[in-house]
Short mmCIF file of C-alpha atoms (C1' of nucleotides) in Angstrom, two decimals:
data_model
loop_
_atom_site.label_atom_id
_atom_site.label_comp_id
_atom_site.label_asym_id
_atom_site.label_seq_id
_atom_site.Cartn_x
_atom_site.Cartn_y
_atom_site.Cartn_z
CA UNK A 16 -19.25 3.23 -12.21
CA UNK A 17 -15.86 4.94 -12.01
CA UNK A 18 -12.95 2.49 -11.79
CA UNK A 19 -11.62 4.31 -8.74
CA UNK A 20 -14.96 3.94 -6.91
CA UNK A 21 -14.94 0.16 -7.85
CA UNK A 22 -11.57 -0.33 -6.30
CA UNK A 23 -12.36 1.86 -3.26
CA UNK A 24 -15.43 -0.13 -2.56
CA UNK A 25 -13.32 -3.29 -2.01
CA UNK A 26 -13.39 -3.81 1.55
CA UNK A 27 -15.91 -1.06 2.30
CA UNK A 28 -18.93 -2.34 0.68
CA UNK A 29 -18.94 -5.21 3.14
CA UNK A 30 -19.00 -2.81 6.12
CA UNK A 31 -21.60 -0.76 4.41
CA UNK A 32 -24.01 -3.61 4.13
CA UNK A 33 -23.30 -4.78 7.60
CA UNK A 34 -23.94 -1.25 8.85
CA UNK A 35 -27.30 -1.24 7.06
CA UNK A 36 -28.21 -4.46 8.88
CA UNK A 37 -27.64 -3.02 12.35
CA UNK A 38 -30.97 -3.08 14.09
CA UNK A 39 -33.07 -4.03 11.04
CA UNK A 40 -32.81 -7.26 9.35
CA UNK A 41 -33.22 -7.10 5.52
CA UNK A 42 -33.27 -9.32 2.46
CA UNK A 43 -31.00 -9.00 -0.62
CA UNK A 44 -33.31 -7.27 -2.97
CA UNK A 45 -34.19 -4.74 -0.24
CA UNK A 46 -30.45 -4.16 0.41
CA UNK A 47 -29.78 -3.26 -3.05
CA UNK A 48 -32.66 -0.68 -3.39
CA UNK A 49 -31.54 0.66 0.11
CA UNK A 50 -28.04 1.12 -1.41
CA UNK A 51 -29.51 2.94 -4.22
CA UNK A 52 -31.37 5.33 -1.95
CA UNK A 53 -28.39 5.94 0.03
CA UNK A 54 -26.51 7.19 -3.05
CA UNK A 55 -24.79 4.03 -4.12
CA UNK A 56 -26.69 4.07 -7.36
CA UNK A 57 -24.49 1.88 -9.38
CA UNK A 58 -23.74 -1.06 -7.28
CA UNK A 59 -24.62 -4.24 -9.36
CA UNK A 60 -27.18 -6.60 -8.01
CA UNK A 61 -24.88 -9.65 -8.44
CA UNK A 62 -22.27 -7.90 -6.36
CA UNK A 63 -24.79 -7.71 -3.32
CA UNK A 64 -25.89 -11.28 -3.60
CA UNK A 65 -22.31 -12.51 -3.78
CA UNK A 66 -21.44 -10.33 -0.69
CA UNK A 67 -24.41 -11.76 1.22
CA UNK A 68 -23.34 -15.33 0.62
CA UNK A 69 -19.75 -14.42 1.77
CA UNK A 70 -20.90 -12.75 5.07
CA UNK A 71 -23.22 -15.64 5.69
CA UNK A 72 -20.30 -18.18 5.27
CA UNK A 73 -18.29 -16.01 7.44
CA UNK A 74 -20.86 -16.48 10.07
CA UNK A 75 -21.56 -12.76 10.41
CA UNK A 76 -25.44 -13.00 9.78
CA UNK A 77 -28.23 -15.21 10.62
CA UNK A 78 -30.38 -16.21 7.72
CA UNK A 79 -34.19 -16.93 7.56
CA UNK A 80 -36.25 -17.70 4.68
CA UNK A 81 -39.66 -16.02 4.47
CA UNK A 82 -42.36 -16.01 1.89
CA UNK A 83 -42.80 -12.88 0.02
CA UNK A 84 -46.21 -11.19 -1.02
CA UNK A 85 -45.07 -10.61 -4.48
CA UNK A 86 -42.34 -13.04 -5.92
CA UNK A 87 -40.12 -15.83 -4.71
CA UNK A 88 -39.33 -16.28 -1.01
CA UNK A 89 -36.89 -13.81 0.60
CA UNK A 90 -33.68 -14.54 2.37
CA UNK A 91 -33.72 -12.33 5.43
CA UNK A 92 -30.34 -11.41 6.92
CA UNK A 93 -29.89 -10.59 10.58
CA UNK A 94 -26.68 -9.23 12.14
CA UNK A 95 -25.36 -11.44 14.84
CA UNK A 96 -22.84 -11.09 17.59
CA UNK A 97 -19.90 -11.93 15.52
CA UNK A 98 -21.24 -9.56 12.80
CA UNK A 99 -21.43 -6.79 15.26
CA UNK A 100 -17.80 -7.42 16.45
CA UNK A 101 -16.62 -7.49 12.88
CA UNK A 102 -18.61 -4.27 12.27
CA UNK A 103 -16.79 -2.56 15.10
CA UNK A 104 -13.53 -3.69 13.80
CA UNK A 105 -14.57 -2.23 10.46
CA UNK A 106 -15.31 1.12 11.85
CA UNK A 107 -11.98 1.14 13.60
CA UNK A 108 -10.25 0.38 10.46
CA UNK A 109 -12.22 2.99 8.60
CA UNK A 110 -11.60 5.73 11.22
CA UNK A 111 -7.81 5.03 11.00
CA UNK A 112 -7.78 5.40 7.23
CA UNK A 113 -10.13 8.32 7.13
CA UNK A 114 -8.04 10.31 9.75
CA UNK A 115 -4.69 9.59 7.74
CA UNK A 116 -6.36 10.83 4.56
CA UNK A 117 -7.76 13.92 5.93
CA UNK A 118 -4.33 14.79 7.32
CA UNK A 119 -2.91 14.06 3.84
CA UNK A 120 -5.49 16.22 2.10
CA UNK A 121 -5.26 19.25 4.44
CA UNK A 122 -1.78 19.04 5.95
CA UNK A 123 -0.52 19.02 2.37
CA UNK A 124 1.83 15.87 1.75
CA UNK B 25 -1.79 -6.38 8.78
CA UNK B 26 -5.64 -6.79 9.33
CA UNK B 27 -7.42 -8.30 6.46
CA UNK B 28 -10.15 -5.52 6.53
CA UNK B 29 -7.23 -2.84 6.20
CA UNK B 30 -5.66 -4.82 3.31
CA UNK B 31 -8.93 -4.81 1.37
CA UNK B 32 -9.77 -1.33 2.29
CA UNK B 33 -6.45 -0.11 1.03
CA UNK B 34 -7.34 -1.36 -2.39
CA UNK B 35 -8.09 1.76 -4.39
CA UNK B 36 -6.99 4.18 -1.75
CA UNK B 37 -3.32 3.32 -1.42
CA UNK B 38 -2.79 4.59 -5.01
CA UNK B 39 -4.30 7.90 -3.92
CA UNK B 40 -2.42 7.99 -0.89
CA UNK B 41 0.96 7.69 -2.80
CA UNK B 42 -0.08 10.26 -5.40
CA UNK B 43 -1.04 12.58 -2.70
CA UNK B 44 2.41 12.07 -1.10
CA UNK B 45 3.88 13.10 -4.40
CA UNK B 46 2.10 16.44 -4.74
CA UNK B 47 4.68 19.11 -4.72
CA UNK B 48 7.62 16.99 -3.86
CA UNK B 49 8.98 14.16 -6.03
CA UNK B 50 10.09 11.00 -4.30
CA UNK B 51 11.55 7.67 -4.91
CA UNK B 52 10.24 4.27 -3.99
CA UNK B 53 12.29 3.52 -0.83
CA UNK B 54 11.60 7.12 0.43
CA UNK B 55 7.82 6.54 -0.25
CA UNK B 56 7.72 3.40 1.76
CA UNK B 57 9.45 5.04 4.78
CA UNK B 58 7.19 8.11 4.36
CA UNK B 59 4.24 5.85 4.50
CA UNK B 60 5.55 4.21 7.82
CA UNK B 61 5.91 7.66 9.37
CA UNK B 62 2.46 8.60 8.26
CA UNK B 63 1.01 5.59 10.28
CA UNK B 64 0.79 3.05 7.59
CA UNK B 65 3.45 0.86 9.26
CA UNK B 66 2.52 -2.49 7.68
CA UNK B 67 2.51 -1.72 3.94
CA UNK B 68 4.78 -4.15 2.24
CA UNK B 69 7.60 -2.88 0.28
CA UNK B 70 6.79 -4.94 -2.73
CA UNK B 71 3.37 -3.43 -2.75
CA UNK B 72 4.65 0.03 -3.11
CA UNK B 73 7.11 -0.79 -5.91
CA UNK B 74 4.37 -2.64 -7.77
CA UNK B 75 2.07 0.41 -7.41
CA UNK B 76 4.76 2.70 -8.68
CA UNK B 77 5.16 0.60 -11.79
CA UNK B 78 1.36 0.68 -12.26
CA UNK B 79 1.15 4.50 -11.94
CA UNK B 80 4.04 4.99 -14.32
CA UNK B 81 2.30 2.81 -16.94
CA UNK B 82 -0.74 4.83 -16.44
CA UNK B 83 1.31 7.81 -17.27
CA UNK B 84 0.49 9.64 -13.96
CA UNK B 85 4.04 10.27 -13.06
CA UNK B 86 7.20 11.24 -14.71
CA UNK B 87 10.30 9.10 -13.87
CA UNK B 88 13.97 10.09 -13.53
CA UNK B 89 16.92 7.93 -12.58
CA UNK B 90 19.33 9.50 -10.08
CA UNK B 91 22.55 8.17 -8.42
CA UNK B 92 22.21 7.65 -4.74
CA UNK B 93 24.96 8.34 -2.16
CA UNK B 94 24.48 5.02 -0.59
CA UNK B 95 23.09 2.29 -2.74
CA UNK B 96 21.73 1.62 -6.28
CA UNK B 97 20.31 4.49 -8.26
CA UNK B 98 17.03 5.85 -7.27
CA UNK B 99 13.86 6.10 -9.41
CA UNK B 100 12.48 9.46 -8.74
CA UNK B 101 8.69 9.95 -9.34
CA UNK B 102 7.22 13.26 -10.10
CA UNK B 103 3.48 13.89 -10.33
CA UNK B 104 2.48 15.20 -13.79
CA UNK B 105 -0.71 16.88 -15.10
CA UNK B 106 -2.56 13.63 -15.66
CA UNK B 107 -1.49 12.58 -12.24
CA UNK B 108 -2.93 15.72 -10.77
CA UNK B 109 -6.26 15.23 -12.65
CA UNK B 110 -6.31 11.67 -11.37
CA UNK B 111 -5.62 12.72 -7.89
CA UNK B 112 -8.58 15.10 -7.97
CA UNK B 113 -10.89 12.40 -9.11
CA UNK B 114 -9.50 10.32 -6.30
CA UNK B 115 -10.43 13.02 -3.75
CA UNK B 116 -13.80 13.47 -5.27
CA UNK B 117 -14.47 9.70 -5.03
CA UNK B 118 -13.09 9.54 -1.56
CA UNK B 119 -15.24 12.45 -0.41
CA UNK B 120 -18.36 10.76 -1.69
CA UNK B 121 -17.56 7.48 0.07
CA UNK B 122 -16.61 9.26 3.33
CA UNK B 123 -19.76 11.35 3.34
CA UNK B 124 -22.14 8.29 2.94
CA UNK B 125 -20.07 6.36 5.52
CA UNK B 126 -20.26 9.11 8.10
CA UNK B 127 -24.13 9.32 7.50
CA UNK B 128 -24.31 5.52 7.90
CA UNK B 129 -22.40 5.67 11.10
CA UNK B 130 -24.10 8.61 12.73
CA UNK B 131 -27.53 8.51 11.17
CA UNK B 132 -27.87 4.93 12.08
CA UNK B 133 -28.78 2.79 9.26
"C1'" DT C 19 -53.72 -17.09 -23.72
"C1'" DA C 20 -49.47 -14.67 -24.18
"C1'" DC C 21 -46.66 -11.13 -22.83
"C1'" DT C 22 -44.57 -7.52 -20.21
"C1'" DG C 23 -42.54 -5.90 -15.91
"C1'" DG C 24 -41.62 -5.91 -11.12
"C1'" DT C 25 -39.83 -8.82 -7.47
"C1'" DA C 26 -36.12 -12.18 -5.73
"C1'" DG C 27 -32.24 -14.81 -5.91
"C1'" DC C 28 -28.15 -17.27 -8.17
"C1'" DT C 29 -23.85 -18.13 -10.93
"C1'" DA C 30 -19.31 -18.56 -13.99
"C1'" DG C 31 -15.80 -16.01 -15.37
"C1'" DT C 32 -12.91 -11.68 -15.51
"C1'" DA C 33 -10.03 -7.63 -13.82
"C1'" DG C 34 -7.63 -5.24 -10.42
"C1'" DT C 35 -4.92 -4.74 -6.35
"C1'" DA C 36 -2.29 -5.75 -1.90
"C1'" DC C 37 0.06 -9.60 -0.27
"C1'" DT C 38 4.01 -13.05 0.46
"C1'" DA C 39 8.50 -14.51 -0.37
"C1'" DA C 40 12.12 -14.43 -2.76
"C1'" DG C 41 15.90 -12.19 -5.30
"C1'" DT C 42 19.54 -8.66 -7.33
"C1'" DA C 43 22.73 -5.05 -6.48
"C1'" DG C 44 25.50 -0.98 -4.23
"C1'" DC C 45 27.71 0.82 -0.41
"C1'" DT C 46 29.72 1.22 4.51
"C1'" DG C 47 31.59 -0.27 9.03
"C1'" DG C 48 33.27 -3.81 12.00
"C1'" DC D 3 34.73 -10.58 4.29
"C1'" DC D 4 30.41 -10.19 5.77
"C1'" DA D 5 26.35 -8.08 8.06
"C1'" DG D 6 23.28 -4.65 7.38
"C1'" DC D 7 21.26 -0.78 5.35
"C1'" DT D 8 19.93 1.18 0.94
"C1'" DA D 9 17.17 0.51 -3.44
"C1'" DC D 10 14.65 -1.90 -6.82
"C1'" DT D 11 12.37 -6.19 -8.92
"C1'" DT D 12 9.52 -10.18 -9.72
"C1'" DA D 13 6.35 -14.64 -9.59
"C1'" DG D 14 2.81 -16.34 -7.55
"C1'" DT D 15 -1.56 -16.02 -4.43
"C1'" DA D 16 -6.06 -14.43 -2.30
"C1'" DC D 17 -9.73 -11.49 -2.18
"C1'" DT D 18 -13.42 -8.62 -3.90
"C1'" DA D 19 -16.41 -5.90 -7.34
"C1'" DC D 20 -17.66 -6.41 -11.80
"C1'" DT D 21 -20.12 -8.16 -16.29
"C1'" DA D 22 -23.59 -10.74 -18.03
"C1'" DG D 23 -26.21 -13.78 -17.90
"C1'" DC D 24 -29.80 -17.25 -15.69
"C1'" DT D 25 -34.16 -19.26 -12.88
"C1'" DA D 26 -38.54 -18.40 -10.89
"C1'" DC D 27 -42.88 -16.18 -8.83
"C1'" DC D 28 -46.59 -13.13 -9.42
"C1'" DA D 29 -49.85 -9.23 -11.26
"C1'" DG D 30 -51.67 -6.71 -14.92
"C1'" DT D 31 -52.91 -6.29 -19.56
"C1'" DA D 32 -53.52 -6.76 -24.49
#
DNA sequence: TACTGGTAGCTAGTAGTACTAAGTAGCTGG
DNA sequence: CCAGCTACTTAGTACTACTAGCTACCAGTA
């Protein structure tokens, strides 16, 4: 992956994953494949798992272990209230940044 | 500053500063005040100077020392060809991310 | 049986970047 | 003379995505 993309994902990937969880719980492996479908083809698996541990420790998601039909048990992550608030804050921050950047791109300096 | 903003700026602040430099050279102190005018009120001075050192070492800008009317000499930064290419790459990366995020926000998961 | 491959999760160590917190230094006005 | 603005610098810290591995379960196949 490009280095610029790597740096830009810092701070946004967390929001992306939380956004994926709105409404539909998912487990780690599922999230990585979801990300690939959504166009984030080069995000390392290990990155996702580490991120999931982080948002769990922050208390943004509830976790439940469920047996899988094909493989080891899955850890299913569900966005909770705190996670929703955090996600709202994320979107506000994102909007702020995106607006300024569009101004910079169009307005010219 | 919010922690989310801090993390989100990683990778984008560099592009923002380079964008500010397109067409008009500027020096560090000027850039920090420019950033504040543009809405990035809470970006630490030290952050900007460190970033400027970095983009200089990457060879994205040309540097010239000029005496100031009121204070120590200024280091004036000018975007060069490599910087322009880097900035193009930055906008491509940004567009990619912004598109996916808008899809995520609207399309709903 | 042995082996491959898909599913599923985990970890130690590294690099990059924004931050804090402090400092140096020149100039002007009270 | 010193407070305050200008202007730049630096050491140390925290956070996050990465690499590069590892464990483990199951199905199909040679």
